[in-house]
Coordinates of C-alpha atoms in Angstrom, one line a residue:
Chain A
M1 CA 48.6 -46.2 3.5
A2 CA 45.4 -47.7 2.2
K3 CA 44.7 -51.3 2.9
D4 CA 44.1 -53.7 0.0
K5 CA 45.5 -51.3 -2.4
V6 CA 44.9 -52.4 -5.9
K7 CA 48.1 -52.8 -7.8
P8 CA 48.7 -53.9 -11.4
R9 CA 51.8 -55.8 -12.5
V10 CA 52.7 -56.2 -16.1
K11 CA 55.5 -58.1 -17.8
V12 CA 56.2 -57.1 -21.4
P13 CA 59.5 -57.8 -23.2
K14 CA 61.6 -54.6 -23.7
K15 CA 62.4 -55.4 -27.3
A16 CA 61.4 -57.7 -30.0
A17 CA 61.9 -58.3 -33.8
K18 CA 59.3 -57.1 -36.3
G19 CA 56.6 -59.8 -36.6
D20 CA 57.5 -61.5 -33.4
V21 CA 54.6 -62.9 -31.3
I22 CA 55.4 -61.8 -27.8
T23 CA 54.0 -63.1 -24.5
I24 CA 52.5 -60.7 -22.0
K25 CA 51.7 -61.4 -18.4
T26 CA 49.5 -59.3 -16.3
L27 CA 48.3 -59.5 -12.7
I28 CA 46.3 -57.1 -10.5
S29 CA 45.9 -57.4 -6.8
H30 CA 42.1 -57.6 -6.2
K31 CA 39.9 -59.7 -3.9
M32 CA 37.4 -60.5 -6.6
E33 CA 34.5 -60.6 -4.1
T34 CA 32.0 -62.9 -5.8
G35 CA 28.8 -61.6 -4.4
R36 CA 28.0 -65.1 -3.1
R37 CA 29.8 -65.0 0.2
K38 CA 28.0 -64.2 3.4
D39 CA 29.4 -61.9 6.1
R40 CA 30.0 -64.2 9.0
K41 CA 28.7 -61.7 11.6
T42 CA 25.7 -60.3 9.9
G43 CA 24.6 -63.2 7.7
E44 CA 24.2 -60.8 4.8
F45 CA 25.6 -61.3 1.4
I46 CA 28.8 -59.3 0.8
P47 CA 28.2 -57.3 -2.4
R48 CA 29.9 -58.4 -5.6
K49 CA 33.1 -56.4 -6.3
I50 CA 35.2 -57.7 -9.1
I51 CA 37.4 -56.6 -11.9
N52 CA 34.8 -57.1 -14.7
H53 CA 36.9 -56.1 -17.7
F54 CA 40.5 -56.2 -18.8
K55 CA 41.8 -54.7 -22.0
A56 CA 45.2 -54.5 -23.7
E57 CA 45.8 -51.9 -26.3
Y58 CA 48.8 -51.5 -28.6
N59 CA 49.4 -48.0 -30.0
G60 CA 45.7 -47.3 -29.4
A61 CA 44.3 -50.4 -30.9
E62 CA 42.7 -53.2 -28.8
V63 CA 44.7 -56.4 -29.2
F64 CA 43.2 -58.5 -26.4
S65 CA 40.4 -58.1 -23.9
A66 CA 38.4 -60.2 -21.4
N67 CA 35.1 -59.9 -19.7
L68 CA 35.4 -61.4 -16.3
E69 CA 32.8 -63.1 -14.0
P70 CA 33.2 -63.9 -10.3
S71 CA 34.7 -67.3 -11.1
V72 CA 38.0 -65.7 -12.0
S73 CA 40.3 -66.1 -9.0
A74 CA 41.5 -63.3 -6.7
N75 CA 44.4 -61.3 -8.2
P76 CA 43.3 -61.9 -11.8
Y77 CA 46.2 -63.2 -13.9
F78 CA 46.4 -63.3 -17.7
K79 CA 49.0 -64.5 -20.0
F80 CA 48.4 -63.9 -23.7
S81 CA 50.1 -63.2 -27.0
V82 CA 50.5 -60.1 -29.3
K83 CA 52.1 -59.8 -32.7
V84 CA 54.3 -56.7 -32.8
M85 CA 55.1 -55.0 -36.1
E86 CA 56.4 -51.6 -34.9
S87 CA 57.7 -50.0 -31.7
G88 CA 55.1 -48.5 -29.5
T89 CA 53.3 -48.5 -26.2
F90 CA 51.0 -51.1 -24.6
K91 CA 48.2 -49.8 -22.4
F92 CA 46.5 -52.1 -20.0
T93 CA 43.2 -51.2 -18.4
W94 CA 41.3 -53.0 -15.6
T95 CA 37.7 -51.9 -14.8
D96 CA 36.3 -52.5 -11.3
D97 CA 32.6 -53.0 -10.5
D98 CA 32.8 -49.8 -8.4
G99 CA 33.7 -47.8 -11.5
S100 CA 37.4 -47.5 -10.7
V101 CA 39.8 -47.9 -13.6
Y102 CA 43.4 -49.0 -13.2
T103 CA 45.9 -48.6 -15.9
S104 CA 49.5 -49.5 -16.6
E105 CA 51.7 -48.7 -19.7
K106 CA 54.8 -50.4 -21.1
K107 CA 56.9 -49.5 -24.0
I108 CA 58.5 -52.0 -26.4
A109 CA 61.2 -51.4 -29.0
V110 CA 60.7 -53.3 -32.3
Q111 CA 63.6 -53.7 -34.7
Chain B
M1 CA 55.2 -90.9 -9.2
K2 CA 55.9 -92.8 -6.0
I3 CA 53.9 -95.4 -4.1
Y4 CA 53.6 -94.9 -0.4
T5 CA 53.1 -97.9 1.7
K6 CA 53.7 -96.4 5.1
L7 CA 50.4 -97.4 6.5
A8 CA 50.2 -98.2 10.2
G9 CA 46.9 -99.6 11.2
T10 CA 47.3 -99.0 14.9
L11 CA 48.2 -95.4 14.2
L12 CA 45.2 -95.0 11.9
A13 CA 42.9 -96.3 14.6
S14 CA 44.4 -93.9 17.1
L15 CA 43.9 -91.0 14.9
G16 CA 40.2 -91.5 15.1
A17 CA 38.0 -89.4 12.8
I18 CA 40.8 -88.3 10.5
A19 CA 41.9 -91.0 8.2
I20 CA 45.5 -90.9 7.1
S21 CA 46.4 -93.4 4.4
G22 CA 49.1 -94.3 2.0
G23 CA 48.3 -94.8 -1.7
I24 CA 49.5 -93.8 -5.1
A25 CA 50.7 -90.2 -4.8
F26 CA 49.8 -87.9 -7.6
S27 CA 52.4 -85.6 -6.3
G28 CA 54.7 -86.0 -3.3
A29 CA 58.3 -85.6 -2.7
D30 CA 59.0 -86.1 -6.4
N31 CA 62.5 -84.7 -6.7
A32 CA 61.4 -81.7 -8.8
E33 CA 63.9 -78.8 -8.8
L34 CA 62.9 -75.3 -7.8
V35 CA 64.7 -72.8 -10.0
I36 CA 63.7 -69.1 -9.7
D37 CA 65.3 -66.6 -12.1
G38 CA 68.0 -69.2 -12.9
K39 CA 68.9 -69.6 -9.3
K40 CA 68.5 -73.1 -7.8
I41 CA 66.8 -73.2 -4.4
A42 CA 67.4 -76.4 -2.5
T43 CA 64.1 -78.0 -1.4
K44 CA 65.7 -80.9 0.3
S45 CA 68.6 -81.1 2.7
A46 CA 70.4 -83.5 5.0
A47 CA 68.8 -83.8 8.4
P48 CA 70.8 -82.1 11.1
E49 CA 72.3 -84.3 13.8
G50 CA 69.7 -85.5 16.3
S51 CA 66.8 -84.7 13.9
A52 CA 63.7 -86.8 14.1
L53 CA 63.5 -86.7 10.3
D54 CA 65.5 -88.8 7.8
E55 CA 65.8 -85.9 5.4
L56 CA 64.5 -82.4 5.4
I57 CA 61.9 -81.9 2.6
S58 CA 60.3 -78.5 1.8
G59 CA 56.5 -78.4 1.4
W60 CA 57.2 -77.3 -2.1
Q61 CA 58.0 -80.9 -2.9
Y62 CA 54.5 -82.0 -1.8
A63 CA 52.7 -79.5 -4.0
L64 CA 51.1 -80.3 -7.4
S65 CA 53.2 -79.3 -10.3
E66 CA 50.9 -76.4 -11.2
T67 CA 51.4 -75.0 -7.7
Q68 CA 55.1 -75.6 -7.9
E69 CA 55.3 -73.7 -11.2
M70 CA 53.5 -70.7 -9.6
Q71 CA 56.3 -70.4 -7.2
A72 CA 59.1 -70.9 -9.8
D73 CA 58.4 -67.6 -11.4
D74 CA 58.1 -64.3 -9.5
F75 CA 55.6 -62.9 -11.9
D76 CA 53.4 -66.0 -11.7
N77 CA 53.8 -66.0 -7.9
P78 CA 50.6 -64.4 -6.5
A79 CA 52.5 -63.2 -3.4
F80 CA 54.5 -60.6 -5.3
P81 CA 52.0 -57.7 -5.4
A82 CA 52.3 -57.8 -1.6
V83 CA 56.1 -58.0 -1.8
E84 CA 56.2 -54.9 -4.0
R85 CA 53.9 -53.2 -1.6
G86 CA 56.4 -54.1 1.2
E87 CA 59.1 -52.5 -0.9
G88 CA 57.1 -49.3 -1.0
L89 CA 56.4 -49.4 2.7
W90 CA 60.1 -49.9 3.5
S91 CA 60.9 -46.4 2.4
T92 CA 57.6 -44.8 3.5
A93 CA 58.0 -42.6 6.6
I94 CA 55.3 -43.3 9.2
G95 CA 54.3 -42.7 12.8
S96 CA 54.9 -39.8 15.2
K97 CA 58.6 -39.9 14.5
N98 CA 58.0 -39.7 10.8
K99 CA 60.6 -42.4 10.0
S100 CA 60.8 -45.1 7.4
C101 CA 62.5 -48.5 7.8
A102 CA 65.1 -47.3 5.2
D103 CA 66.1 -44.3 7.4
C104 CA 67.7 -46.8 9.8
H105 CA 68.3 -49.9 7.7
D106 CA 69.0 -48.3 4.4
D107 CA 69.0 -50.9 1.5
A108 CA 66.9 -53.9 2.6
S109 CA 68.7 -56.2 0.1
V110 CA 71.8 -55.6 2.2
S111 CA 70.6 -55.0 5.7
M112 CA 67.8 -57.6 5.7
K113 CA 69.8 -60.4 4.1
G114 CA 69.7 -63.4 6.3
V115 CA 67.3 -61.9 8.8
R116 CA 64.4 -64.2 7.9
A117 CA 66.7 -67.2 8.0
A118 CA 67.4 -66.7 11.7
M119 CA 64.0 -65.9 13.0
P120 CA 62.7 -66.3 15.7
K121 CA 65.8 -64.8 17.3
W122 CA 66.8 -64.1 20.9
K123 CA 65.9 -60.6 22.1
A124 CA 68.1 -59.8 25.1
S125 CA 66.1 -56.7 26.1
L126 CA 63.0 -58.7 26.4
G127 CA 64.6 -61.9 27.7
K128 CA 62.9 -64.0 25.2
P129 CA 62.8 -64.9 21.5
I130 CA 60.8 -62.8 19.1
T131 CA 59.4 -63.5 15.6
L132 CA 60.0 -61.3 12.5
E133 CA 56.5 -59.8 13.0
Q134 CA 57.3 -58.9 16.6
Q135 CA 60.7 -57.3 15.6
I136 CA 58.9 -55.2 13.0
N137 CA 56.3 -54.2 15.6
E138 CA 59.1 -53.2 18.0
C139 CA 60.6 -51.0 15.3
R140 CA 57.2 -49.5 14.5
V141 CA 56.5 -48.6 18.2
D142 CA 60.0 -47.6 19.4
R143 CA 61.6 -46.2 16.3
Q144 CA 58.7 -44.9 14.2
G145 CA 56.1 -44.1 16.8
A146 CA 53.5 -46.1 14.9
E147 CA 50.9 -48.6 16.2
K148 CA 51.5 -52.3 16.3
L149 CA 50.2 -54.4 13.5
K150 CA 48.6 -57.9 13.7
F151 CA 50.7 -60.7 12.2
D152 CA 48.3 -61.1 9.3
D153 CA 47.5 -57.5 8.7
N154 CA 48.1 -56.8 5.0
D155 CA 50.8 -54.2 5.7
M156 CA 52.6 -56.6 8.1
L157 CA 52.4 -59.4 5.5
A158 CA 53.8 -57.0 2.9
M159 CA 56.7 -56.3 5.2
T160 CA 57.4 -59.9 6.3
S161 CA 57.3 -61.1 2.7
Y162 CA 59.5 -58.3 1.5
V163 CA 62.0 -58.7 4.3
G164 CA 61.8 -62.5 4.0
L165 CA 62.5 -62.4 0.3
Q166 CA 66.0 -60.9 1.0
S167 CA 67.0 -64.2 2.6
R168 CA 65.5 -66.4 -0.2
G169 CA 67.9 -69.3 -1.0
M170 CA 69.8 -69.0 2.3
P171 CA 69.7 -71.9 4.7
V172 CA 67.4 -71.6 7.7
K173 CA 69.6 -71.2 10.7
V174 CA 67.8 -70.5 14.0
Q175 CA 69.7 -70.5 17.2
T176 CA 68.7 -73.3 19.5
D177 CA 71.5 -73.2 22.1
G178 CA 72.3 -70.7 24.9
P179 CA 69.2 -68.8 26.1
M180 CA 67.2 -70.3 23.2
A181 CA 67.6 -73.9 24.4
E182 CA 64.9 -73.5 27.0
W183 CA 62.5 -72.0 24.4
T184 CA 63.3 -74.7 21.8
D185 CA 62.5 -77.3 24.4
K186 CA 59.2 -75.6 25.3
G187 CA 58.3 -75.6 21.6
K188 CA 59.3 -79.2 21.3
K189 CA 57.1 -80.1 24.1
I190 CA 54.1 -78.4 22.4
Y191 CA 55.0 -80.2 19.1
Y192 CA 54.8 -83.6 20.7
T193 CA 51.8 -83.0 23.0
R194 CA 48.5 -84.5 21.9
V195 CA 45.7 -82.0 22.1
G196 CA 42.1 -81.4 21.0
Q197 CA 39.2 -83.6 20.6
L198 CA 41.1 -85.7 18.0
D199 CA 43.9 -86.1 20.5
M200 CA 46.7 -85.4 18.0
S201 CA 50.1 -83.7 18.1
C202 CA 52.0 -81.9 15.3
A203 CA 54.2 -85.0 15.1
N204 CA 51.3 -87.4 14.3
C205 CA 50.9 -85.7 10.9
H206 CA 54.2 -84.0 10.1
E207 CA 56.7 -86.5 11.5
D208 CA 54.9 -89.9 11.4
N209 CA 52.9 -89.4 8.2
Y210 CA 54.5 -87.0 5.8
G211 CA 54.0 -88.3 2.3
N212 CA 50.8 -89.9 3.2
Y213 CA 47.3 -88.6 2.6
I214 CA 45.1 -87.0 5.2
R215 CA 41.8 -87.4 3.4
A216 CA 42.4 -85.6 0.0
N217 CA 45.6 -83.8 1.0
L218 CA 49.2 -84.9 1.0
L219 CA 50.9 -84.3 4.3
S220 CA 54.2 -82.5 4.3
Q221 CA 56.8 -82.2 7.0
G222 CA 55.2 -79.0 8.1
Q223 CA 58.4 -77.0 7.4
S224 CA 58.2 -73.3 7.9
N225 CA 60.9 -72.2 5.5
G226 CA 58.4 -70.6 3.0
F227 CA 56.5 -68.4 5.3
P228 CA 54.7 -66.0 5.0
V229 CA 53.1 -68.3 2.4
F230 CA 50.6 -67.5 -0.3
R231 CA 48.0 -70.2 0.3
L232 CA 45.6 -70.9 -2.5
K233 CA 43.0 -71.7 0.1
W234 CA 43.4 -68.2 1.7
Q235 CA 43.9 -66.5 -1.6
K236 CA 46.4 -64.3 0.2
L237 CA 49.6 -64.4 2.2
G238 CA 49.5 -65.7 5.8
S239 CA 51.9 -66.1 8.7
I240 CA 53.2 -69.4 10.1
Q241 CA 51.2 -68.7 13.3
R242 CA 48.0 -68.4 11.3
R243 CA 48.8 -71.8 9.9
F244 CA 49.4 -73.2 13.5
K245 CA 45.9 -71.9 14.4
G246 CA 44.4 -73.6 11.4
C247 CA 46.1 -76.9 12.3
M248 CA 44.9 -76.7 15.9
S249 CA 41.4 -75.9 14.8
N250 CA 41.5 -78.9 12.4
I251 CA 42.2 -81.2 15.3
R252 CA 39.5 -79.5 17.3
A253 CA 41.8 -78.0 19.8
D254 CA 41.7 -74.5 21.3
P255 CA 44.4 -72.7 19.4
Y256 CA 47.0 -70.6 21.3
K257 CA 46.9 -66.9 20.5
V258 CA 49.0 -65.5 17.7
G259 CA 52.0 -63.9 19.3
S260 CA 51.7 -65.9 22.5
D261 CA 54.8 -67.4 24.2
E262 CA 53.5 -70.9 23.2
F263 CA 53.3 -70.1 19.5
V264 CA 56.6 -68.2 19.5
A265 CA 58.2 -71.3 21.1
L266 CA 56.5 -73.6 18.6
E267 CA 57.6 -71.3 15.7
L268 CA 61.1 -71.5 17.0
Y269 CA 61.1 -75.3 17.3
V270 CA 59.4 -75.9 13.9
A271 CA 62.0 -73.5 12.3
S272 CA 64.8 -75.5 14.0
R273 CA 63.5 -78.7 12.5
G274 CA 64.1 -77.0 9.1
N275 CA 67.6 -75.8 9.9
G276 CA 69.5 -76.2 6.7
L277 CA 66.5 -76.0 4.3
S278 CA 66.5 -72.9 2.0
V279 CA 64.3 -69.9 2.8
E280 CA 61.6 -69.8 0.1
T281 CA 59.7 -66.8 1.2
P282 CA 57.2 -66.0 -0.3
S283 CA 56.2 -69.6 -1.1
V284 CA 53.0 -70.8 -2.7
R285 CA 51.0 -73.7 -1.2
N286 CA 47.6 -75.2 -1.4
Chain C
M1 CA 16.6 -66.3 -4.0
N2 CA 14.4 -66.1 -7.0
V3 CA 15.9 -65.0 -10.3
T4 CA 13.4 -63.4 -12.6
R5 CA 13.7 -63.5 -16.3
R6 CA 14.5 -59.8 -16.3
Q7 CA 17.3 -60.2 -13.8
T8 CA 18.7 -63.1 -15.8
F9 CA 18.8 -60.9 -18.9
V10 CA 20.7 -58.3 -17.0
I11 CA 23.2 -61.0 -15.9
G12 CA 23.5 -62.2 -19.4
A13 CA 24.1 -58.7 -20.6
G14 CA 27.3 -58.8 -18.6
A15 CA 29.4 -56.9 -16.2
V16 CA 28.5 -53.4 -17.3
A17 CA 25.0 -53.9 -16.2
F18 CA 26.3 -55.0 -12.8
A19 CA 28.2 -51.8 -12.4
T20 CA 25.1 -49.7 -13.1
L21 CA 23.1 -51.7 -10.5
G22 CA 25.6 -50.8 -7.9
A23 CA 26.0 -53.2 -4.9
S24 CA 24.7 -56.5 -5.9
I25 CA 24.9 -60.2 -5.1
T26 CA 25.6 -62.9 -7.6
P27 CA 22.6 -65.2 -7.9
A28 CA 23.1 -68.9 -8.8
L29 CA 22.3 -69.5 -12.5
S30 CA 19.9 -72.3 -13.5
A31 CA 21.0 -74.7 -16.2
S32 CA 18.7 -72.9 -18.7
D33 CA 20.1 -69.5 -17.9
T34 CA 23.6 -70.9 -18.6
E35 CA 22.4 -72.5 -21.8
K36 CA 21.0 -69.1 -22.9
I37 CA 24.4 -67.4 -22.3
I38 CA 26.1 -70.1 -24.3
A39 CA 23.5 -69.9 -27.0
D40 CA 23.9 -66.1 -27.2
F41 CA 27.7 -66.7 -27.6
I42 CA 27.6 -69.4 -30.3
G43 CA 24.8 -67.6 -32.2
G44 CA 22.9 -70.6 -33.4
K45 CA 26.0 -72.5 -34.7
E46 CA 26.6 -76.1 -33.7
P47 CA 29.9 -76.3 -31.8
V48 CA 32.2 -79.0 -33.2
S49 CA 35.3 -80.4 -31.6
G50 CA 38.7 -79.5 -32.9
K51 CA 40.8 -76.4 -33.2
V52 CA 40.4 -75.2 -29.6
K53 CA 42.5 -77.0 -27.0
L54 CA 41.9 -76.5 -23.3
K55 CA 44.6 -77.3 -20.8
T56 CA 43.6 -77.8 -17.2
P57 CA 45.1 -79.8 -14.3
E58 CA 43.6 -83.2 -13.9
I59 CA 43.4 -82.6 -10.2
A60 CA 43.2 -79.2 -8.5
E61 CA 44.7 -78.9 -5.0
N62 CA 42.4 -76.1 -4.2
G63 CA 39.4 -74.9 -6.1
N64 CA 40.2 -71.2 -5.3
T65 CA 43.0 -71.0 -7.8
V66 CA 43.0 -73.4 -10.7
P67 CA 45.4 -72.5 -13.6
I68 CA 43.8 -73.0 -17.0
S69 CA 44.9 -72.2 -20.5
F70 CA 43.7 -72.7 -24.1
T71 CA 45.1 -72.4 -27.6
V72 CA 43.1 -72.2 -30.8
D73 CA 44.6 -73.3 -34.1
S74 CA 44.2 -70.3 -36.4
P75 CA 46.4 -68.4 -38.8
M76 CA 45.3 -65.2 -37.1
T77 CA 45.2 -63.1 -40.2
E78 CA 42.7 -60.3 -41.1
D79 CA 40.5 -62.7 -42.9
N80 CA 40.8 -65.7 -40.7
Y81 CA 41.1 -65.2 -36.9
V82 CA 39.6 -66.3 -33.7
A83 CA 37.1 -63.6 -32.5
S84 CA 36.5 -64.8 -28.9
V85 CA 36.6 -67.7 -26.5
L86 CA 34.0 -68.3 -23.8
V87 CA 35.1 -70.4 -20.8
V88 CA 32.4 -72.0 -18.7
A89 CA 32.7 -73.9 -15.5
A90 CA 29.6 -76.1 -15.7
G91 CA 29.5 -77.0 -12.0
N92 CA 29.9 -73.6 -10.6
P93 CA 26.8 -71.7 -9.1
F94 CA 27.6 -69.0 -11.7
P95 CA 29.0 -71.0 -14.6
P96 CA 30.3 -68.4 -17.1
V97 CA 33.9 -67.7 -16.1
A98 CA 35.2 -65.2 -18.8
T99 CA 35.1 -64.3 -22.4
F100 CA 38.4 -63.5 -24.2
N101 CA 38.4 -61.3 -27.3
F102 CA 41.1 -61.6 -29.9
S103 CA 42.1 -59.8 -33.1
A104 CA 44.4 -60.5 -36.0
M105 CA 47.0 -58.6 -34.0
S106 CA 46.9 -61.2 -31.2
G107 CA 49.3 -63.3 -33.3
K108 CA 48.2 -66.4 -31.5
A109 CA 44.8 -67.1 -30.0
E110 CA 45.9 -68.3 -26.7
A111 CA 45.5 -67.2 -23.1
S112 CA 46.1 -68.5 -19.5
T113 CA 44.3 -67.4 -16.4
R114 CA 43.3 -68.8 -12.9
I115 CA 39.8 -69.7 -12.0
R116 CA 37.6 -70.8 -9.1
L117 CA 36.0 -74.1 -9.1
A118 CA 33.3 -75.0 -6.6
T119 CA 33.6 -78.7 -7.1
T120 CA 34.8 -81.5 -9.4
Q121 CA 33.3 -80.6 -12.8
D122 CA 33.7 -80.1 -16.6
I123 CA 35.3 -77.0 -18.0
L124 CA 34.2 -75.9 -21.4
A125 CA 35.9 -73.6 -23.9
Y126 CA 33.9 -72.4 -26.9
A127 CA 36.0 -70.7 -29.6
K128 CA 34.2 -68.5 -32.1
M129 CA 35.9 -67.7 -35.4
N130 CA 35.5 -64.5 -37.3
D131 CA 33.2 -66.4 -39.8
G132 CA 30.9 -67.4 -36.9
S133 CA 31.9 -71.1 -36.7
V134 CA 32.3 -72.4 -33.2
F135 CA 34.6 -75.1 -31.8
L136 CA 34.5 -76.7 -28.4
D137 CA 36.8 -78.5 -26.0
K138 CA 35.9 -79.9 -22.6
K139 CA 38.1 -81.1 -19.7
N140 CA 37.2 -82.5 -16.4
V141 CA 38.9 -81.2 -13.3
K142 CA 38.8 -83.0 -10.0
V143 CA 38.8 -80.6 -7.1
T144 CA 40.1 -82.0 -3.8
I145 CA 37.9 -81.1 -0.9
G146 CA 38.6 -82.1 2.6
G147 CA 41.8 -82.7 4.5
C148 CA 43.7 -79.7 5.9
G149 CA 44.3 -77.9 2.6
G150 CA 40.8 -78.0 1.1

């Protein structure tokens, strides 16, 4: 099992009424290495490695996104709102400095 | 808000370089209620007979409201990615015997209920008490044929937080009689022994001065009911023995080794001081 | 470490540039570098107070994880919405914290996150509307350093 495995968590209501503004919470396990810390043994800077972008799409359209800098805490957490007009799928995408992309999807039923 | 006036000049002088003072608390044991998923978790309880404390108070009560809120919602609690990972590890076969925890213990929410509340516990085969980490390591080596993990290895923390969660809300209940009596006494002796350049014991802060400030931080009773804890300082989970090490370094003492008899005895004694408090694993502290 | 103007530009250009540079350290930004990033964001408009409301703890127990949130008063319709919000921690070595982008589909222009604060300082939230106007709110956060938790 890989250490420090990056794992996204997402909380989206399972259903909502048409026109509701719902609250979404997301969290991804990530160290958010700032690029300003020094390795205690070598004295060298530890290279920056952060989640630099987060995006939430609803049925293919971007509804919320964020560009992150190293001042965002480890395990980046976001809480935000989305107005839902129809049933569909949320897709959440986190982009790592190393090029890795992590995604998570959640469905919501809108009546 | 509460005003603390418990300021002992003589004690202050004896503490030397570290200033402990009363003052207006911006937080403190403020009677907030911890409710997680609609379930109330007691963060105060009556002191057991013979306790040195008037009332048992969880460290949660000494946290700022923002930190308290983080623990009150399992999504907001930053420890939960590790807990979920622990859940995955529980049923992952490992080691030369290719066995998972679930192969023997089945459903953790049943088999592990109450385990954390009674740790450390007596291990007859070893003739001494062992911590949750040591029990997990014993399983890993003997049952799974895997290597031991350090207490603060990410996989170990995932396991201890996941197993610990199954006891959340249950009262801490470590055994202190029978063969455990000798070890409880050993831990108690360490608790009250002044050590380090600052010549302080655990009791100087966590018994004599809880509710007072040590420089910018509010001192708690040093209860262990929430461990492993997600510390904002560490930005990750950590074991109670890691915290012991930190405390000992802060008072400029040479810390015992994690997993040593001394720390196991101390963990047992500290846990016994919280007998009756609810398990909060995984808690969030500053 | 010296930061050349060219490097500064790369920093300002954002995270994508970092990714292409590969392993990199994060230099401290000078006040003028930070001003430039803010100037790029507000696009020549004078930020006025109102509309955006930043919520921060008065005191943070630990600078590593400080919960913050903001809301912007806006109908969030196709013609009138909040485009983006820039959060700046003025006292950090690298002050820009994050930029949040909204659309009419956001419903409400609000977000919460957790940030790192190196010291006691002002946090600024610049909210840019779709018409280019910019609103600003500022909050001071005291970060406790010292003791056993800090």
